[in-house]
Amino acid sequence: MQLWVGVLLLVAVALWAMAVYNRLVQLRNRTANAFGQIDVQLKRRHDLVPNLVEVARGYLQHEASTLQAVIAARGQAQGAASNARQHVGDAAALGALAAAEGVLGSSLGRLMVVAEAYPELKADATMQSLSEELTSTENRIGFARQAFNDQVLEFNNEATQFPALIVARLLGFAPAAMLEATRSEAERAAPQVKF
């Protein structure tokens, strides 16, 4: 009788461990899929940049450094995205991606400010279309980041709560890192406007 109870208990623990493992794998795959959605939108953004720069180049001959900064930032962002794609959930890779995308966003912002000073460029239909496309893409990136962070939260909750924590640690399911837009208190501070 005790043997049967022991066997049944062992089978129950094994079934529970399998269910926890399968749930963790499912959540890890959902997290990877959510990052894939970010990656799609980042590629779209990266593909828009050369077209935007090319349209602006015809009008901004005296702003070559701004255009070069955008192209350089795009290259860095593409490299960081490639690294993050290979290491989904890795805090260092996601931090580097956030930093590179921040630099790209900043350089694109400078380009748009410079473009405001050129009425012909601002009125150019292709430039308007690309600007609208870029704005739409930025919004999609924001939504994709939110969905990714939601999936990471769900995965981390499952992987760090007892008793699933035991299975997660034994089978190497480490908590995943969230994608943060800002990393320091200085970045989080509201800008000061002075006249």
mmCIF file of C-alpha atoms in Angstrom:
data_model
loop_
_atom_site.group_PDB
_atom_site.id
_atom_site.type_symbol
_atom_site.label_atom_id
_atom_site.label_comp_id
_atom_site.label_asym_id
_atom_site.label_seq_id
_atom_site.Cartn_x
_atom_site.Cartn_y
_atom_site.Cartn_z
ATOM 1 C CA MET A 1 0.000 0.000 0.000
ATOM 2 C CA GLN A 2 2.768 2.447 0.887
ATOM 3 C CA LEU A 3 4.510 1.644 -2.374
ATOM 4 C CA TRP A 4 1.386 2.632 -4.345
ATOM 5 C CA VAL A 5 1.030 5.865 -2.400
ATOM 6 C CA GLY A 6 4.694 6.662 -3.028
ATOM 7 C CA VAL A 7 4.353 5.872 -6.744
ATOM 8 C CA LEU A 8 1.179 7.960 -7.046
ATOM 9 C CA LEU A 9 2.847 10.861 -5.241
ATOM 10 C CA LEU A 10 5.882 10.621 -7.522
ATOM 11 C CA VAL A 11 3.650 10.540 -10.622
ATOM 12 C CA ALA A 12 1.668 13.542 -9.348
ATOM 13 C CA VAL A 13 4.870 15.542 -8.755
ATOM 14 C CA ALA A 14 6.194 14.574 -12.192
ATOM 15 C CA LEU A 15 2.932 15.620 -13.883
ATOM 16 C CA TRP A 16 2.915 18.903 -11.979
ATOM 17 C CA ALA A 17 6.562 19.562 -12.975
ATOM 18 C CA MET A 18 5.729 18.816 -16.623
ATOM 19 C CA ALA A 19 2.773 21.216 -16.517
ATOM 20 C CA VAL A 20 4.938 23.973 -14.990
ATOM 21 C CA TYR A 21 7.687 23.337 -17.551
ATOM 22 C CA ASN A 22 5.217 23.487 -20.446
ATOM 23 C CA ARG A 23 3.713 26.728 -19.106
ATOM 24 C CA LEU A 24 7.174 28.298 -18.778
ATOM 25 C CA VAL A 25 8.096 27.269 -22.321
ATOM 26 C CA GLN A 26 4.824 28.714 -23.597
ATOM 27 C CA LEU A 27 5.450 32.017 -21.809
ATOM 28 C CA ARG A 28 9.064 32.157 -23.011
ATOM 29 C CA ASN A 29 7.848 31.628 -26.588
ATOM 30 C CA ARG A 30 5.221 34.355 -26.181
ATOM 31 C CA THR A 31 7.941 36.699 -24.938
ATOM 32 C CA ALA A 32 10.079 35.894 -27.970
ATOM 33 C CA ASN A 33 7.073 36.491 -30.222
ATOM 34 C CA ALA A 34 6.397 39.838 -28.549
ATOM 35 C CA PHE A 35 10.010 40.846 -29.174
ATOM 36 C CA GLY A 36 9.582 39.733 -32.773
ATOM 37 C CA GLN A 37 6.758 42.256 -33.102
ATOM 38 C CA ILE A 38 9.089 44.997 -31.842
ATOM 39 C CA ASP A 39 11.719 43.802 -34.276
ATOM 40 C CA VAL A 40 9.290 44.059 -37.209
ATOM 41 C CA GLN A 41 8.455 47.663 -36.307
ATOM 42 C CA LEU A 42 12.106 48.568 -35.751
ATOM 43 C CA LYS A 43 12.985 47.162 -39.170
ATOM 44 C CA ARG A 44 10.198 49.242 -40.660
ATOM 45 C CA ARG A 45 11.617 52.316 -38.902
ATOM 46 C CA HIS A 46 15.145 51.503 -40.031
ATOM 47 C CA ASP A 47 13.927 51.060 -43.617
ATOM 48 C CA LEU A 48 12.214 54.479 -43.576
ATOM 49 C CA VAL A 49 15.325 56.350 -42.444
ATOM 50 C CA PRO A 50 17.346 56.149 -45.709
ATOM 51 C CA ASN A 51 14.329 57.346 -47.709
ATOM 52 C CA LEU A 52 13.777 60.216 -45.305
ATOM 53 C CA VAL A 53 17.450 61.195 -45.454
ATOM 54 C CA GLU A 54 17.505 60.959 -49.247
ATOM 55 C CA VAL A 55 14.508 63.274 -49.607
ATOM 56 C CA ALA A 56 16.009 65.717 -47.111
ATOM 57 C CA ARG A 57 19.461 65.593 -48.723
ATOM 58 C CA GLY A 58 18.241 67.521 -51.751
ATOM 59 C CA TYR A 59 17.104 70.415 -49.575
ATOM 60 C CA LEU A 60 19.654 70.308 -46.766
ATOM 61 C CA GLN A 61 23.045 70.635 -48.425
ATOM 62 C CA HIS A 62 24.267 72.756 -45.491
ATOM 63 C CA GLU A 63 23.089 70.202 -42.909
ATOM 64 C CA ALA A 64 25.282 67.261 -43.934
ATOM 65 C CA SER A 65 26.341 66.562 -40.334
ATOM 66 C CA THR A 66 22.692 66.117 -39.293
ATOM 67 C CA LEU A 67 22.093 63.656 -42.126
ATOM 68 C CA GLN A 68 25.299 61.752 -41.330
ATOM 69 C CA ALA A 69 24.309 61.543 -37.650
ATOM 70 C CA VAL A 70 20.961 59.992 -38.623
ATOM 71 C CA ILE A 71 22.624 57.406 -40.871
ATOM 72 C CA ALA A 72 25.232 56.553 -38.203
ATOM 73 C CA ALA A 73 22.533 56.224 -35.532
ATOM 74 C CA ARG A 74 20.534 53.964 -37.846
ATOM 75 C CA GLY A 75 23.545 51.692 -38.282
ATOM 76 C CA GLN A 76 24.075 51.455 -34.533
ATOM 77 C CA ALA A 77 20.387 50.775 -33.952
ATOM 78 C CA GLN A 78 20.384 48.006 -36.555
ATOM 79 C CA GLY A 79 23.400 46.383 -34.883
ATOM 80 C CA ALA A 80 21.812 46.616 -31.444
ATOM 81 C CA ALA A 81 18.541 45.174 -32.801
ATOM 82 C CA SER A 82 20.418 42.257 -34.333
ATOM 83 C CA ASN A 83 22.162 41.546 -31.025
ATOM 84 C CA ALA A 84 18.906 41.827 -29.057
ATOM 85 C CA ARG A 85 17.209 39.497 -31.540
ATOM 86 C CA GLN A 86 19.824 36.869 -30.734
ATOM 87 C CA HIS A 87 19.566 37.431 -26.955
ATOM 88 C CA VAL A 88 15.872 38.088 -26.254
ATOM 89 C CA GLY A 89 15.360 38.777 -22.575
ATOM 90 C CA ASP A 90 19.024 39.607 -21.901
ATOM 91 C CA ALA A 91 19.203 42.845 -19.900
ATOM 92 C CA ALA A 92 22.462 44.041 -21.488
ATOM 93 C CA ALA A 93 21.244 43.444 -25.047
ATOM 94 C CA LEU A 94 17.902 45.134 -24.371
ATOM 95 C CA GLY A 95 19.653 48.052 -22.665
ATOM 96 C CA ALA A 96 21.958 48.508 -25.649
ATOM 97 C CA LEU A 97 18.952 48.366 -27.970
ATOM 98 C CA ALA A 98 17.072 50.980 -25.947
ATOM 99 C CA ALA A 99 20.139 53.247 -25.925
ATOM 100 C CA ALA A 100 20.749 52.886 -29.669
ATOM 101 C CA GLU A 101 17.085 53.476 -30.490
ATOM 102 C CA GLY A 102 17.169 56.519 -28.217
ATOM 103 C CA VAL A 103 20.093 57.942 -30.168
ATOM 104 C CA LEU A 104 18.297 57.236 -33.449
ATOM 105 C CA GLY A 105 15.115 58.866 -32.173
ATOM 106 C CA SER A 106 17.070 61.885 -31.017
ATOM 107 C CA SER A 107 18.879 62.279 -34.339
ATOM 108 C CA LEU A 108 15.595 61.874 -36.240
ATOM 109 C CA GLY A 109 14.111 64.544 -33.974
ATOM 110 C CA ARG A 110 16.979 66.906 -34.845
ATOM 111 C CA LEU A 111 16.406 66.179 -38.531
ATOM 112 C CA MET A 112 12.733 67.058 -38.187
ATOM 113 C CA VAL A 113 13.589 70.293 -36.367
ATOM 114 C CA VAL A 114 16.043 71.219 -39.120
ATOM 115 C CA ALA A 115 13.433 70.315 -41.752
ATOM 116 C CA GLU A 116 11.028 72.810 -40.144
ATOM 117 C CA ALA A 117 13.430 75.600 -41.137
ATOM 118 C CA TYR A 118 13.118 74.668 -44.835
ATOM 119 C CA PRO A 119 9.583 75.429 -46.066
ATOM 120 C CA GLU A 120 10.181 73.693 -49.415
ATOM 121 C CA LEU A 121 11.227 70.491 -47.672
ATOM 122 C CA LYS A 122 8.368 70.731 -45.197
ATOM 123 C CA ALA A 123 5.928 71.097 -48.115
ATOM 124 C CA ASP A 124 7.437 68.211 -50.116
ATOM 125 C CA ALA A 125 4.762 65.500 -50.516
ATOM 126 C CA THR A 126 7.244 62.638 -50.167
ATOM 127 C CA MET A 127 8.693 64.160 -46.998
ATOM 128 C CA GLN A 128 5.200 64.595 -45.544
ATOM 129 C CA SER A 129 4.320 61.008 -46.384
ATOM 130 C CA LEU A 130 7.538 59.654 -44.873
ATOM 131 C CA SER A 131 7.068 61.781 -41.748
ATOM 132 C CA GLU A 132 3.546 60.424 -41.282
ATOM 133 C CA GLU A 133 4.801 56.889 -41.852
ATOM 134 C CA LEU A 134 7.564 57.418 -39.299
ATOM 135 C CA THR A 135 5.099 58.784 -36.741
ATOM 136 C CA SER A 136 2.817 55.796 -37.275
ATOM 137 C CA THR A 137 5.762 53.442 -36.893
ATOM 138 C CA GLU A 138 6.856 55.151 -33.668
ATOM 139 C CA ASN A 139 3.368 54.560 -32.261
ATOM 140 C CA ARG A 140 3.482 50.906 -33.288
ATOM 141 C CA ILE A 141 6.882 50.510 -31.657
ATOM 142 C CA GLY A 142 5.460 51.914 -28.429
ATOM 143 C CA PHE A 143 2.549 49.474 -28.475
ATOM 144 C CA ALA A 144 4.869 46.562 -29.315
ATOM 145 C CA ARG A 145 7.187 47.494 -26.428
ATOM 146 C CA GLN A 146 4.238 47.567 -24.056
ATOM 147 C CA ALA A 147 3.082 44.124 -25.267
ATOM 148 C CA PHE A 148 6.627 42.769 -24.852
ATOM 149 C CA ASN A 149 6.924 44.105 -21.322
ATOM 150 C CA ASP A 150 3.504 42.629 -20.485
ATOM 151 C CA GLN A 151 4.689 39.207 -21.692
ATOM 152 C CA VAL A 152 7.956 39.529 -19.763
ATOM 153 C CA LEU A 153 5.980 40.388 -16.631
ATOM 154 C CA GLU A 154 3.749 37.342 -17.073
ATOM 155 C CA PHE A 155 6.774 35.080 -17.660
ATOM 156 C CA ASN A 156 8.671 36.518 -14.684
ATOM 157 C CA ASN A 157 5.643 36.179 -12.419
ATOM 158 C CA GLU A 158 5.276 32.525 -13.357
ATOM 159 C CA ALA A 159 9.018 31.778 -13.098
ATOM 160 C CA THR A 160 9.512 33.458 -9.719
ATOM 161 C CA GLN A 161 6.465 32.340 -7.750
ATOM 162 C CA PHE A 162 6.616 29.381 -5.437
ATOM 163 C CA PRO A 163 6.332 26.438 -6.113
ATOM 164 C CA ALA A 164 6.918 26.937 -9.875
ATOM 165 C CA LEU A 165 10.141 28.703 -8.906
ATOM 166 C CA ILE A 166 11.638 25.308 -8.040
ATOM 167 C CA VAL A 167 11.039 23.912 -11.519
ATOM 168 C CA ALA A 168 12.116 27.181 -13.170
ATOM 169 C CA ARG A 169 15.452 27.260 -11.350
ATOM 170 C CA LEU A 170 16.150 23.555 -11.811
ATOM 171 C CA LEU A 171 15.516 23.812 -15.562
ATOM 172 C CA GLY A 172 17.295 27.138 -16.152
ATOM 173 C CA PHE A 173 14.389 29.547 -16.662
ATOM 174 C CA ALA A 174 15.931 32.828 -15.545
ATOM 175 C CA PRO A 175 13.774 35.956 -15.263
ATOM 176 C CA ALA A 176 13.748 38.014 -18.474
ATOM 177 C CA ALA A 177 14.600 41.710 -18.654
ATOM 178 C CA MET A 178 12.049 44.320 -19.628
ATOM 179 C CA LEU A 179 12.691 46.840 -22.357
ATOM 180 C CA GLU A 180 13.113 50.204 -20.671
ATOM 181 C CA ALA A 181 12.868 53.505 -22.482
ATOM 182 C CA THR A 182 14.948 55.262 -19.834
ATOM 183 C CA ARG A 183 17.625 53.844 -17.581
ATOM 184 C CA SER A 184 18.679 56.666 -15.258
ATOM 185 C CA GLU A 185 16.943 59.206 -13.027
ATOM 186 C CA ALA A 186 18.329 62.025 -15.203
ATOM 187 C CA GLU A 187 16.566 60.571 -18.249
ATOM 188 C CA ARG A 188 13.319 60.234 -16.294
ATOM 189 C CA ALA A 189 13.361 63.838 -15.066
ATOM 190 C CA ALA A 190 10.999 66.287 -16.732
ATOM 191 C CA PRO A 191 12.727 68.767 -19.042
ATOM 192 C CA GLN A 192 13.203 72.270 -17.664
ATOM 193 C CA VAL A 193 11.995 75.075 -19.886
ATOM 194 C CA LYS A 194 13.531 78.488 -19.238
ATOM 195 C CA PHE A 195 12.876 81.754 -21.018
#
